[in-house]
């Protein structure tokens, strides 16, 4: 039997009813942690994730909260502690795109993406950090008092015309993650980023749902395959586990080489 590296721990995964968040919730549950499956709109999908976790012997519950609303985030963190008694791992995954040419982008499109992708991670991380600091590390559970994983994107470094709100939010996540990692390390709290490349989820359906679109996408991926939610799930389990106990304040790219500037590959 596989060793359950997160046994006895509790995780909260935002936006866990779909795509990468779902993959992360399933992988973390398989590694032995109990999981709060956060959703904002699709309760049925969240319940399915909970059922899938239960089917494989894990424990989870679904919880509705908008990560950009302070009162809803605070209520969600109270709920996970009420249900499971503690929190060990936060995965800040919820995010969206509202694409527009820069000159046509409305203030609402800008604010919505920044509020959910960046401020949402601020609100959730602050609640988690307060809990982790109050409790401290627990012997036999984890060497760290708590772990915070921030879902970023290759667009924290790759500029993205037509998506300035999204790229700015992910660039912001990089400095957000590093700054709180510096501040929280003395409290034995680790903070890390994950920068996925192209992962096959509803957020980027247009980029993979026809053979032509997929071919075009693959020209950007030297490793020549689109990523799957499970690729990120396995990475999240590693980063949350004590195997990664000396890793904090950095972003791990899981992108099949998308950030290697593949346009330069035959230009030597
Ligand atoms: P997705 O659309 O399948 O999932 C996004 C999730 O976030 C959904 O569950 C959605 O309901 C949730 N969400 C949106 N607004 C929310 C809010 N206000 N409160 C709570 N939840 C909210 O997309 P995905 O591809 O799984 O994206 C997950 C994360 O991964 C995002 O942060 C995204 O930026 C990042 N990412 C995705 C890719 C990719 O190729 N798919 C690449 C890089 C980064």
PDB file of C-alpha atoms and ligand atoms in Angstrom:
ATOM      1  CA  UNK A   1       0.000   0.000   0.000  1.00  0.00           C
ATOM      2  CA  UNK A   2       1.092   3.520  -0.803  1.00  0.00           C
ATOM      3  CA  UNK A   3       2.355   5.541   2.164  1.00  0.00           C
ATOM      4  CA  UNK A   4      -0.144   8.284   2.995  1.00  0.00           C
ATOM      5  CA  UNK A   5       2.108  11.309   3.341  1.00  0.00           C
ATOM      6  CA  UNK A   6      -0.606  13.631   4.633  1.00  0.00           C
ATOM      7  CA  UNK A   7      -2.255  11.269   7.072  1.00  0.00           C
ATOM      8  CA  UNK A   8      -3.767  12.983  10.102  1.00  0.00           C
ATOM      9  CA  UNK A   9      -3.799  16.384   8.377  1.00  0.00           C
ATOM     10  CA  UNK A  10      -6.620  18.676   7.278  1.00  0.00           C
ATOM     11  CA  UNK A  11      -6.629  20.637   4.021  1.00  0.00           C
ATOM     12  CA  UNK A  12      -8.776  23.413   2.601  1.00  0.00           C
ATOM     13  CA  UNK A  13      -8.786  23.650  -1.211  1.00  0.00           C
ATOM     14  CA  UNK A  14     -10.525  26.626  -2.822  1.00  0.00           C
ATOM     15  CA  UNK A  15     -12.336  26.196  -6.116  1.00  0.00           C
ATOM     16  CA  UNK A  16     -12.166  22.430  -5.648  1.00  0.00           C
ATOM     17  CA  UNK A  17     -15.292  21.520  -7.612  1.00  0.00           C
ATOM     18  CA  UNK A  18     -13.560  21.760 -10.991  1.00  0.00           C
ATOM     19  CA  UNK A  19     -10.317  21.360 -12.897  1.00  0.00           C
ATOM     20  CA  UNK A  20      -7.029  21.706 -11.020  1.00  0.00           C
ATOM     21  CA  UNK A  21      -8.682  22.267  -7.633  1.00  0.00           C
ATOM     22  CA  UNK A  22     -10.610  19.028  -8.014  1.00  0.00           C
ATOM     23  CA  UNK A  23      -7.414  17.174  -8.998  1.00  0.00           C
ATOM     24  CA  UNK A  24      -5.612  18.647  -5.976  1.00  0.00           C
ATOM     25  CA  UNK A  25      -8.463  17.786  -3.573  1.00  0.00           C
ATOM     26  CA  UNK A  26      -8.559  14.168  -4.825  1.00  0.00           C
ATOM     27  CA  UNK A  27      -4.766  13.771  -4.614  1.00  0.00           C
ATOM     28  CA  UNK A  28      -4.549  15.313  -1.141  1.00  0.00           C
ATOM     29  CA  UNK A  29      -7.383  13.086   0.104  1.00  0.00           C
ATOM     30  CA  UNK A  30      -5.663  10.036  -1.402  1.00  0.00           C
ATOM     31  CA  UNK A  31      -2.558  11.050   0.559  1.00  0.00           C
ATOM     32  CA  UNK A  32      -4.603  10.782   3.751  1.00  0.00           C
ATOM     33  CA  UNK A  33      -5.756  14.335   4.576  1.00  0.00           C
ATOM     34  CA  UNK A  34      -9.339  15.327   5.313  1.00  0.00           C
ATOM     35  CA  UNK A  35     -10.479  18.004   2.873  1.00  0.00           C
ATOM     36  CA  UNK A  36     -12.794  21.002   2.790  1.00  0.00           C
ATOM     37  CA  UNK A  37     -13.926  21.161  -0.844  1.00  0.00           C
ATOM     38  CA  UNK A  38     -14.705  24.834  -1.449  1.00  0.00           C
ATOM     39  CA  UNK A  39     -17.050  25.885  -4.255  1.00  0.00           C
ATOM     40  CA  UNK A  40     -18.870  29.081  -5.094  1.00  0.00           C
ATOM     41  CA  UNK A  41     -21.546  28.172  -7.677  1.00  0.00           C
ATOM     42  CA  UNK A  42     -21.669  24.464  -8.468  1.00  0.00           C
ATOM     43  CA  UNK A  43     -22.774  22.587  -5.369  1.00  0.00           C
ATOM     44  CA  UNK A  44     -23.549  19.439  -7.324  1.00  0.00           C
ATOM     45  CA  UNK A  45     -20.005  19.231  -8.712  1.00  0.00           C
ATOM     46  CA  UNK A  46     -18.558  19.827  -5.227  1.00  0.00           C
ATOM     47  CA  UNK A  47     -20.739  17.037  -3.823  1.00  0.00           C
ATOM     48  CA  UNK A  48     -19.431  14.723  -6.551  1.00  0.00           C
ATOM     49  CA  UNK A  49     -15.827  15.454  -5.491  1.00  0.00           C
ATOM     50  CA  UNK A  50     -16.788  14.708  -1.874  1.00  0.00           C
ATOM     51  CA  UNK A  51     -18.459  11.446  -2.965  1.00  0.00           C
ATOM     52  CA  UNK A  52     -15.420  10.441  -5.047  1.00  0.00           C
ATOM     53  CA  UNK A  53     -13.190  11.005  -2.010  1.00  0.00           C
ATOM     54  CA  UNK A  54     -15.539   8.988   0.226  1.00  0.00           C
ATOM     55  CA  UNK A  55     -15.611   6.148  -2.349  1.00  0.00           C
ATOM     56  CA  UNK A  56     -11.871   5.749  -1.971  1.00  0.00           C
ATOM     57  CA  UNK A  57     -12.014   5.741   1.835  1.00  0.00           C
ATOM     58  CA  UNK A  58     -11.235   9.430   2.371  1.00  0.00           C
ATOM     59  CA  UNK A  59     -13.085  12.176   4.238  1.00  0.00           C
ATOM     60  CA  UNK A  60     -14.287  15.503   2.856  1.00  0.00           C
ATOM     61  CA  UNK A  61     -17.123  18.001   2.943  1.00  0.00           C
ATOM     62  CA  UNK A  62     -18.285  20.698   0.543  1.00  0.00           C
ATOM     63  CA  UNK A  63     -18.482  24.341   1.609  1.00  0.00           C
ATOM     64  CA  UNK A  64     -19.806  27.322  -0.342  1.00  0.00           C
ATOM     65  CA  UNK A  65     -17.828  30.559  -0.095  1.00  0.00           C
ATOM     66  CA  UNK A  66     -16.714  33.316  -2.439  1.00  0.00           C
ATOM     67  CA  UNK A  67     -12.971  33.742  -1.789  1.00  0.00           C
ATOM     68  CA  UNK A  68     -13.176  37.458  -2.556  1.00  0.00           C
ATOM     69  CA  UNK A  69     -15.642  38.104   0.302  1.00  0.00           C
ATOM     70  CA  UNK A  70     -14.018  38.579   3.706  1.00  0.00           C
ATOM     71  CA  UNK A  71     -17.004  37.438   5.800  1.00  0.00           C
ATOM     72  CA  UNK A  72     -17.530  34.291   3.715  1.00  0.00           C
ATOM     73  CA  UNK A  73     -13.826  33.375   3.923  1.00  0.00           C
ATOM     74  CA  UNK A  74     -13.799  33.839   7.702  1.00  0.00           C
ATOM     75  CA  UNK A  75     -16.917  31.681   8.068  1.00  0.00           C
ATOM     76  CA  UNK A  76     -15.305  28.971   5.893  1.00  0.00           C
ATOM     77  CA  UNK A  77     -12.177  28.791   8.083  1.00  0.00           C
ATOM     78  CA  UNK A  78     -14.363  28.612  11.209  1.00  0.00           C
ATOM     79  CA  UNK A  79     -16.314  25.773   9.561  1.00  0.00           C
ATOM     80  CA  UNK A  80     -13.269  23.634   8.787  1.00  0.00           C
ATOM     81  CA  UNK A  81     -11.991  23.935  12.345  1.00  0.00           C
ATOM     82  CA  UNK A  82     -15.433  23.198  13.762  1.00  0.00           C
ATOM     83  CA  UNK A  83     -15.700  20.090  11.586  1.00  0.00           C
ATOM     84  CA  UNK A  84     -12.163  18.682  11.793  1.00  0.00           C
ATOM     85  CA  UNK A  85     -10.643  20.486  14.790  1.00  0.00           C
ATOM     86  CA  UNK A  86      -7.657  22.017  12.961  1.00  0.00           C
ATOM     87  CA  UNK A  87      -6.179  23.070   9.646  1.00  0.00           C
ATOM     88  CA  UNK A  88      -2.743  22.079   8.289  1.00  0.00           C
ATOM     89  CA  UNK A  89      -2.819  22.866   4.568  1.00  0.00           C
ATOM     90  CA  UNK A  90      -4.360  25.680   2.518  1.00  0.00           C
ATOM     91  CA  UNK A  91      -4.409  25.419  -1.276  1.00  0.00           C
ATOM     92  CA  UNK A  92      -5.306  28.815  -2.756  1.00  0.00           C
ATOM     93  CA  UNK A  93      -6.558  27.535  -6.089  1.00  0.00           C
ATOM     94  CA  UNK A  94      -9.722  29.481  -7.011  1.00  0.00           C
ATOM     95  CA  UNK A  95      -9.275  31.712 -10.027  1.00  0.00           C
ATOM     96  CA  UNK A  96     -10.777  32.872 -13.282  1.00  0.00           C
ATOM     97  CA  UNK A  97     -10.180  34.824 -16.460  1.00  0.00           C
ATOM     98  CA  UNK A  98     -12.130  37.782 -17.900  1.00  0.00           C
ATOM     99  CA  UNK A  99     -10.267  38.385 -21.125  1.00  0.00           C
ATOM    100  CA  UNK A 100     -10.339  41.593 -23.172  1.00  0.00           C
ATOM    101  CA  UNK A 101      -8.006  43.742 -25.221  1.00  0.00           C
ATOM    102  CA  UNK A 102      -6.305  46.184 -22.874  1.00  0.00           C
ATOM    103  CA  UNK A 103      -7.970  49.292 -24.328  1.00  0.00           C
ATOM    104  CA  UNK A 104     -11.391  47.630 -24.171  1.00  0.00           C
ATOM    105  CA  UNK A 105     -11.041  46.126 -20.706  1.00  0.00           C
ATOM    106  CA  UNK A 106     -13.673  47.400 -18.297  1.00  0.00           C
ATOM    107  CA  UNK A 107     -12.898  48.308 -14.705  1.00  0.00           C
ATOM    108  CA  UNK A 108     -15.278  45.545 -13.692  1.00  0.00           C
ATOM    109  CA  UNK A 109     -13.294  42.940 -15.695  1.00  0.00           C
ATOM    110  CA  UNK A 110     -10.078  44.183 -14.092  1.00  0.00           C
ATOM    111  CA  UNK A 111     -11.481  44.275 -10.544  1.00  0.00           C
ATOM    112  CA  UNK A 112     -13.219  40.889 -10.740  1.00  0.00           C
ATOM    113  CA  UNK A 113     -10.022  39.073 -11.698  1.00  0.00           C
ATOM    114  CA  UNK A 114      -7.825  40.902  -9.174  1.00  0.00           C
ATOM    115  CA  UNK A 115     -10.411  40.454  -6.402  1.00  0.00           C
ATOM    116  CA  UNK A 116     -10.734  36.703  -6.900  1.00  0.00           C
ATOM    117  CA  UNK A 117      -7.233  35.692  -8.069  1.00  0.00           C
ATOM    118  CA  UNK A 118      -5.161  37.973  -5.818  1.00  0.00           C
ATOM    119  CA  UNK A 119      -7.290  39.367  -2.979  1.00  0.00           C
ATOM    120  CA  UNK A 120      -8.910  35.945  -2.557  1.00  0.00           C
ATOM    121  CA  UNK A 121      -5.500  34.434  -1.825  1.00  0.00           C
ATOM    122  CA  UNK A 122      -4.759  37.280   0.607  1.00  0.00           C
ATOM    123  CA  UNK A 123      -8.006  36.710   2.536  1.00  0.00           C
ATOM    124  CA  UNK A 124      -7.616  32.918   2.735  1.00  0.00           C
ATOM    125  CA  UNK A 125      -3.890  32.971   3.559  1.00  0.00           C
ATOM    126  CA  UNK A 126      -4.411  35.510   6.337  1.00  0.00           C
ATOM    127  CA  UNK A 127      -7.003  33.317   8.047  1.00  0.00           C
ATOM    128  CA  UNK A 128      -4.828  30.209   7.630  1.00  0.00           C
ATOM    129  CA  UNK A 129      -1.698  31.962   8.937  1.00  0.00           C
ATOM    130  CA  UNK A 130      -3.516  33.204  12.038  1.00  0.00           C
ATOM    131  CA  UNK A 131      -4.601  29.633  12.814  1.00  0.00           C
ATOM    132  CA  UNK A 132      -1.167  28.152  12.106  1.00  0.00           C
ATOM    133  CA  UNK A 133       0.608  30.722  14.316  1.00  0.00           C
ATOM    134  CA  UNK A 134      -1.846  30.190  17.187  1.00  0.00           C
ATOM    135  CA  UNK A 135      -1.413  26.423  17.140  1.00  0.00           C
ATOM    136  CA  UNK A 136       2.252  25.936  16.132  1.00  0.00           C
ATOM    137  CA  UNK A 137       3.708  22.644  14.881  1.00  0.00           C
ATOM    138  CA  UNK A 138       2.177  19.432  16.225  1.00  0.00           C
ATOM    139  CA  UNK A 139       4.448  16.443  16.841  1.00  0.00           C
ATOM    140  CA  UNK A 140       3.615  13.464  14.695  1.00  0.00           C
ATOM    141  CA  UNK A 141       1.531  15.532  12.252  1.00  0.00           C
ATOM    142  CA  UNK A 142       4.031  17.671  10.335  1.00  0.00           C
ATOM    143  CA  UNK A 143       7.327  19.444  10.935  1.00  0.00           C
ATOM    144  CA  UNK A 144       5.645  22.700   9.876  1.00  0.00           C
ATOM    145  CA  UNK A 145       2.935  24.576  11.736  1.00  0.00           C
ATOM    146  CA  UNK A 146       1.136  24.885   8.419  1.00  0.00           C
ATOM    147  CA  UNK A 147       1.544  24.965   4.649  1.00  0.00           C
ATOM    148  CA  UNK A 148       0.107  27.469   2.182  1.00  0.00           C
ATOM    149  CA  UNK A 149       0.162  26.648  -1.539  1.00  0.00           C
ATOM    150  CA  UNK A 150      -0.593  29.505  -3.930  1.00  0.00           C
ATOM    151  CA  UNK A 151      -1.805  28.544  -7.401  1.00  0.00           C
ATOM    152  CA  UNK A 152      -0.043  30.864  -9.774  1.00  0.00           C
ATOM    153  CA  UNK A 153       0.562  30.320 -13.511  1.00  0.00           C
ATOM    154  CA  UNK A 154       3.332  30.470 -16.073  1.00  0.00           C
ATOM    155  CA  UNK A 155       1.838  33.934 -16.594  1.00  0.00           C
ATOM    156  CA  UNK A 156       3.521  35.088 -13.410  1.00  0.00           C
ATOM    157  CA  UNK A 157       6.527  35.450 -15.748  1.00  0.00           C
ATOM    158  CA  UNK A 158       5.180  35.159 -19.325  1.00  0.00           C
ATOM    159  CA  UNK A 159       3.423  38.344 -20.460  1.00  0.00           C
ATOM    160  CA  UNK A 160      -0.027  37.688 -21.949  1.00  0.00           C
ATOM    161  CA  UNK A 161      -1.560  40.172 -24.366  1.00  0.00           C
ATOM    162  CA  UNK A 162      -5.338  40.290 -24.092  1.00  0.00           C
ATOM    163  CA  UNK A 163      -5.190  38.972 -20.517  1.00  0.00           C
ATOM    164  CA  UNK A 164      -3.550  41.819 -18.584  1.00  0.00           C
ATOM    165  CA  UNK A 165      -5.811  41.422 -15.556  1.00  0.00           C
ATOM    166  CA  UNK A 166      -4.998  37.705 -15.279  1.00  0.00           C
ATOM    167  CA  UNK A 167      -1.232  38.092 -15.846  1.00  0.00           C
ATOM    168  CA  UNK A 168      -1.099  40.991 -13.350  1.00  0.00           C
ATOM    169  CA  UNK A 169      -2.935  38.879 -10.766  1.00  0.00           C
ATOM    170  CA  UNK A 170      -0.455  36.008 -11.174  1.00  0.00           C
ATOM    171  CA  UNK A 171       2.589  38.320 -11.182  1.00  0.00           C
ATOM    172  CA  UNK A 172       1.122  39.698  -7.960  1.00  0.00           C
ATOM    173  CA  UNK A 173       0.833  36.199  -6.520  1.00  0.00           C
ATOM    174  CA  UNK A 174       4.573  35.711  -6.953  1.00  0.00           C
ATOM    175  CA  UNK A 175       5.488  38.672  -4.711  1.00  0.00           C
ATOM    176  CA  UNK A 176       2.560  37.988  -2.381  1.00  0.00           C
ATOM    177  CA  UNK A 177       3.774  34.400  -1.891  1.00  0.00           C
ATOM    178  CA  UNK A 178       7.430  35.387  -1.371  1.00  0.00           C
ATOM    179  CA  UNK A 179       6.639  38.239   1.021  1.00  0.00           C
ATOM    180  CA  UNK A 180       4.405  36.193   3.288  1.00  0.00           C
ATOM    181  CA  UNK A 181       6.854  33.260   3.104  1.00  0.00           C
ATOM    182  CA  UNK A 182       9.558  35.581   4.475  1.00  0.00           C
ATOM    183  CA  UNK A 183       7.252  36.869   7.191  1.00  0.00           C
ATOM    184  CA  UNK A 184       5.855  33.474   8.232  1.00  0.00           C
ATOM    185  CA  UNK A 185       8.967  31.259   8.082  1.00  0.00           C
ATOM    186  CA  UNK A 186       9.959  32.040  11.707  1.00  0.00           C
ATOM    187  CA  UNK A 187       6.545  30.670  12.700  1.00  0.00           C
ATOM    188  CA  UNK A 188       7.398  27.396  10.911  1.00  0.00           C
ATOM    189  CA  UNK A 189       4.857  28.095   8.175  1.00  0.00           C
ATOM    190  CA  UNK A 190       5.875  27.225   4.610  1.00  0.00           C
ATOM    191  CA  UNK A 191       4.446  29.139   1.646  1.00  0.00           C
ATOM    192  CA  UNK A 192       5.030  27.957  -1.920  1.00  0.00           C
ATOM    193  CA  UNK A 193       3.695  28.685  -5.379  1.00  0.00           C
ATOM    194  CA  UNK A 194       2.753  26.318  -8.175  1.00  0.00           C
ATOM    195  CA  UNK A 195       2.919  27.694 -11.720  1.00  0.00           C
ATOM    196  CA  UNK A 196       1.012  25.377 -14.047  1.00  0.00           C
ATOM    197  CA  UNK A 197       1.421  25.644 -17.796  1.00  0.00           C
ATOM    198  CA  UNK A 198      -1.488  24.450 -19.944  1.00  0.00           C
ATOM    199  CA  UNK A 199      -3.602  22.040 -17.918  1.00  0.00           C
ATOM    200  CA  UNK A 200      -6.690  20.536 -19.545  1.00  0.00           C
ATOM    201  CA  UNK A 201      -9.566  22.144 -17.592  1.00  0.00           C
ATOM    202  CA  UNK A 202     -12.715  24.174 -18.350  1.00  0.00           C
ATOM    203  CA  UNK A 203     -10.793  27.491 -17.935  1.00  0.00           C
ATOM    204  CA  UNK A 204      -8.909  26.983 -21.244  1.00  0.00           C
ATOM    205  CA  UNK A 205     -11.325  24.688 -23.141  1.00  0.00           C
ATOM    206  CA  UNK A 206     -11.021  26.755 -26.324  1.00  0.00           C
ATOM    207  CA  UNK A 207      -7.269  26.010 -26.384  1.00  0.00           C
ATOM    208  CA  UNK A 208      -7.685  22.190 -26.534  1.00  0.00           C
ATOM    209  CA  UNK A 209     -11.179  21.169 -27.605  1.00  0.00           C
ATOM    210  CA  UNK A 210     -10.464  20.940 -31.348  1.00  0.00           C
ATOM    211  CA  UNK A 211      -7.482  19.126 -32.959  1.00  0.00           C
ATOM    212  CA  UNK A 212      -6.402  22.428 -34.600  1.00  0.00           C
ATOM    213  CA  UNK A 213      -6.465  24.314 -31.304  1.00  0.00           C
ATOM    214  CA  UNK A 214      -4.566  21.540 -29.534  1.00  0.00           C
ATOM    215  CA  UNK A 215      -1.899  21.413 -32.304  1.00  0.00           C
ATOM    216  CA  UNK A 216      -1.402  25.159 -31.960  1.00  0.00           C
ATOM    217  CA  UNK A 217      -1.183  24.870 -28.174  1.00  0.00           C
ATOM    218  CA  UNK A 218       1.404  22.073 -28.417  1.00  0.00           C
ATOM    219  CA  UNK A 219       3.764  24.372 -30.351  1.00  0.00           C
ATOM    220  CA  UNK A 220       4.106  26.214 -27.021  1.00  0.00           C
ATOM    221  CA  UNK A 221       4.908  23.043 -25.025  1.00  0.00           C
ATOM    222  CA  UNK A 222       8.332  21.440 -25.711  1.00  0.00           C
ATOM    223  CA  UNK A 223       7.317  18.282 -23.827  1.00  0.00           C
ATOM    224  CA  UNK A 224       4.474  17.958 -26.357  1.00  0.00           C
ATOM    225  CA  UNK A 225       1.528  17.100 -24.179  1.00  0.00           C
ATOM    226  CA  UNK A 226      -1.136  19.053 -22.398  1.00  0.00           C
ATOM    227  CA  UNK A 227      -1.031  18.783 -18.608  1.00  0.00           C
ATOM    228  CA  UNK A 228      -3.662  17.069 -16.469  1.00  0.00           C
ATOM    229  CA  UNK A 229      -5.106  18.128 -13.114  1.00  0.00           C
ATOM    230  CA  UNK A 230      -3.443  15.114 -11.550  1.00  0.00           C
ATOM    231  CA  UNK A 231       0.019  16.433 -12.545  1.00  0.00           C
ATOM    232  CA  UNK A 232      -0.684  19.380 -10.278  1.00  0.00           C
ATOM    233  CA  UNK A 233      -2.381  17.218  -7.628  1.00  0.00           C
ATOM    234  CA  UNK A 234       0.753  15.111  -7.178  1.00  0.00           C
ATOM    235  CA  UNK A 235       2.939  18.210  -6.956  1.00  0.00           C
ATOM    236  CA  UNK A 236       0.641  19.740  -4.338  1.00  0.00           C
ATOM    237  CA  UNK A 237       0.877  16.568  -2.224  1.00  0.00           C
ATOM    238  CA  UNK A 238       4.674  16.683  -2.393  1.00  0.00           C
ATOM    239  CA  UNK A 239       4.819  20.382  -1.503  1.00  0.00           C
ATOM    240  CA  UNK A 240       2.399  19.945   1.407  1.00  0.00           C
ATOM    241  CA  UNK A 241       4.285  16.944   2.773  1.00  0.00           C
ATOM    242  CA  UNK A 242       7.358  16.908   5.014  1.00  0.00           C
ATOM    243  CA  UNK A 243       9.361  15.688   1.976  1.00  0.00           C
ATOM    244  CA  UNK A 244       9.302  19.373   1.007  1.00  0.00           C
ATOM    245  CA  UNK A 245      10.011  20.661   4.528  1.00  0.00           C
ATOM    246  CA  UNK A 246      12.979  22.783   3.393  1.00  0.00           C
ATOM    247  CA  UNK A 247      11.062  24.415   0.519  1.00  0.00           C
ATOM    248  CA  UNK A 248       9.499  27.814   1.130  1.00  0.00           C
ATOM    249  CA  UNK A 249       9.150  31.085  -0.756  1.00  0.00           C
ATOM    250  CA  UNK A 250       9.585  29.697  -4.225  1.00  0.00           C
ATOM    251  CA  UNK A 251       7.420  28.753  -7.189  1.00  0.00           C
ATOM    252  CA  UNK A 252       7.589  25.334  -8.812  1.00  0.00           C
ATOM    253  CA  UNK A 253       6.744  25.345 -12.519  1.00  0.00           C
ATOM    254  CA  UNK A 254       4.839  22.344 -13.865  1.00  0.00           C
ATOM    255  CA  UNK A 255       4.492  23.278 -17.507  1.00  0.00           C
ATOM    256  CA  UNK A 256       6.133  20.772 -19.862  1.00  0.00           C
ATOM    257  CA  UNK A 257       8.707  23.456 -20.662  1.00  0.00           C
ATOM    258  CA  UNK A 258       6.258  26.215 -21.634  1.00  0.00           C
ATOM    259  CA  UNK A 259       8.385  28.732 -19.737  1.00  0.00           C
ATOM    260  CA  UNK A 260      11.524  27.769 -21.731  1.00  0.00           C
ATOM    261  CA  UNK A 261      10.710  30.265 -24.512  1.00  0.00           C
ATOM    262  CA  UNK A 262      10.103  27.484 -27.092  1.00  0.00           C
ATOM    263  CA  UNK A 263       9.979  30.083 -29.884  1.00  0.00           C
ATOM    264  CA  UNK A 264      13.791  30.221 -29.603  1.00  0.00           C
ATOM    265  CA  UNK A 265      14.303  26.431 -29.884  1.00  0.00           C
ATOM    266  CA  UNK A 266      15.376  26.436 -33.571  1.00  0.00           C
ATOM    267  CA  UNK A 267      16.934  29.872 -33.646  1.00  0.00           C
ATOM    268  CA  UNK A 268      20.457  29.013 -32.531  1.00  0.00           C
TER     269      UNK A 268
HETATM  270  P1  LIG B   1     -11.551  25.961 -13.522  1.00  0.00           P
HETATM  271  O1  LIG B   1     -12.390  27.011 -14.137  1.00  0.00           O
HETATM  272  O2  LIG B   1     -11.813  24.538 -13.833  1.00  0.00           O
HETATM  273  O3  LIG B   1     -11.566  26.094 -11.933  1.00  0.00           O
HETATM  274  C1  LIG B   1     -11.561  27.335 -11.279  1.00  0.00           C
HETATM  275  C2  LIG B   1     -12.248  27.153  -9.959  1.00  0.00           C
HETATM  276  O4  LIG B   1     -12.240  28.383  -9.227  1.00  0.00           O
HETATM  277  C3  LIG B   1     -13.731  26.751 -10.123  1.00  0.00           C
HETATM  278  O5  LIG B   1     -14.042  25.768  -9.190  1.00  0.00           O
HETATM  279  C4  LIG B   1     -14.452  28.058  -9.813  1.00  0.00           C
HETATM  280  O6  LIG B   1     -15.776  27.869  -9.344  1.00  0.00           O
HETATM  281  C5  LIG B   1     -13.533  28.596  -8.730  1.00  0.00           C
HETATM  282  N1  LIG B   1     -13.801  30.007  -8.442  1.00  0.00           N
HETATM  283  C6  LIG B   1     -13.895  31.041  -9.307  1.00  0.00           C
HETATM  284  N2  LIG B   1     -14.229  32.163  -8.637  1.00  0.00           N
HETATM  285  C7  LIG B   1     -14.335  31.827  -7.321  1.00  0.00           C
HETATM  286  C8  LIG B   1     -14.663  32.541  -6.152  1.00  0.00           C
HETATM  287  N3  LIG B   1     -14.942  33.846  -6.183  1.00  0.00           N
HETATM  288  N4  LIG B   1     -14.687  31.869  -4.981  1.00  0.00           N
HETATM  289  C9  LIG B   1     -14.421  30.549  -4.917  1.00  0.00           C
HETATM  290  N5  LIG B   1     -14.132  29.814  -6.015  1.00  0.00           N
HETATM  291  C10 LIG B   1     -14.094  30.454  -7.187  1.00  0.00           C
HETATM  292  O7  LIG B   1     -10.053  26.348 -13.887  1.00  0.00           O
HETATM  293  P2  LIG B   1      -8.657  25.675 -13.485  1.00  0.00           P
HETATM  294  O8  LIG B   1      -7.880  25.605 -14.717  1.00  0.00           O
HETATM  295  O9  LIG B   1      -8.868  24.474 -12.684  1.00  0.00           O
HETATM  296  O10 LIG B   1      -8.025  26.837 -12.598  1.00  0.00           O
HETATM  297  C11 LIG B   1      -7.628  26.659 -11.252  1.00  0.00           C
HETATM  298  C12 LIG B   1      -6.471  27.588 -10.928  1.00  0.00           C
HETATM  299  O11 LIG B   1      -5.344  27.214 -11.702  1.00  0.00           O
HETATM  300  C13 LIG B   1      -6.728  29.055 -11.227  1.00  0.00           C
HETATM  301  O12 LIG B   1      -6.135  29.857 -10.211  1.00  0.00           O
HETATM  302  C14 LIG B   1      -6.010  29.262 -12.534  1.00  0.00           C
HETATM  303  O13 LIG B   1      -5.602  30.591 -12.726  1.00  0.00           O
HETATM  304  C15 LIG B   1      -4.817  28.331 -12.365  1.00  0.00           C
HETATM  305  N6  LIG B   1      -4.168  27.937 -13.607  1.00  0.00           N
HETATM  306  C16 LIG B   1      -4.793  27.142 -14.521  1.00  0.00           C
HETATM  307  C17 LIG B   1      -4.099  26.772 -15.683  1.00  0.00           C
HETATM  308  C18 LIG B   1      -4.696  25.860 -16.737  1.00  0.00           C
HETATM  309  O14 LIG B   1      -4.052  25.673 -17.780  1.00  0.00           O
HETATM  310  N7  LIG B   1      -5.845  25.275 -16.545  1.00  0.00           N
HETATM  311  C19 LIG B   1      -2.801  27.228 -15.893  1.00  0.00           C
HETATM  312  C20 LIG B   1      -2.211  28.040 -14.949  1.00  0.00           C
HETATM  313  C21 LIG B   1      -2.899  28.386 -13.801  1.00  0.00           C
END
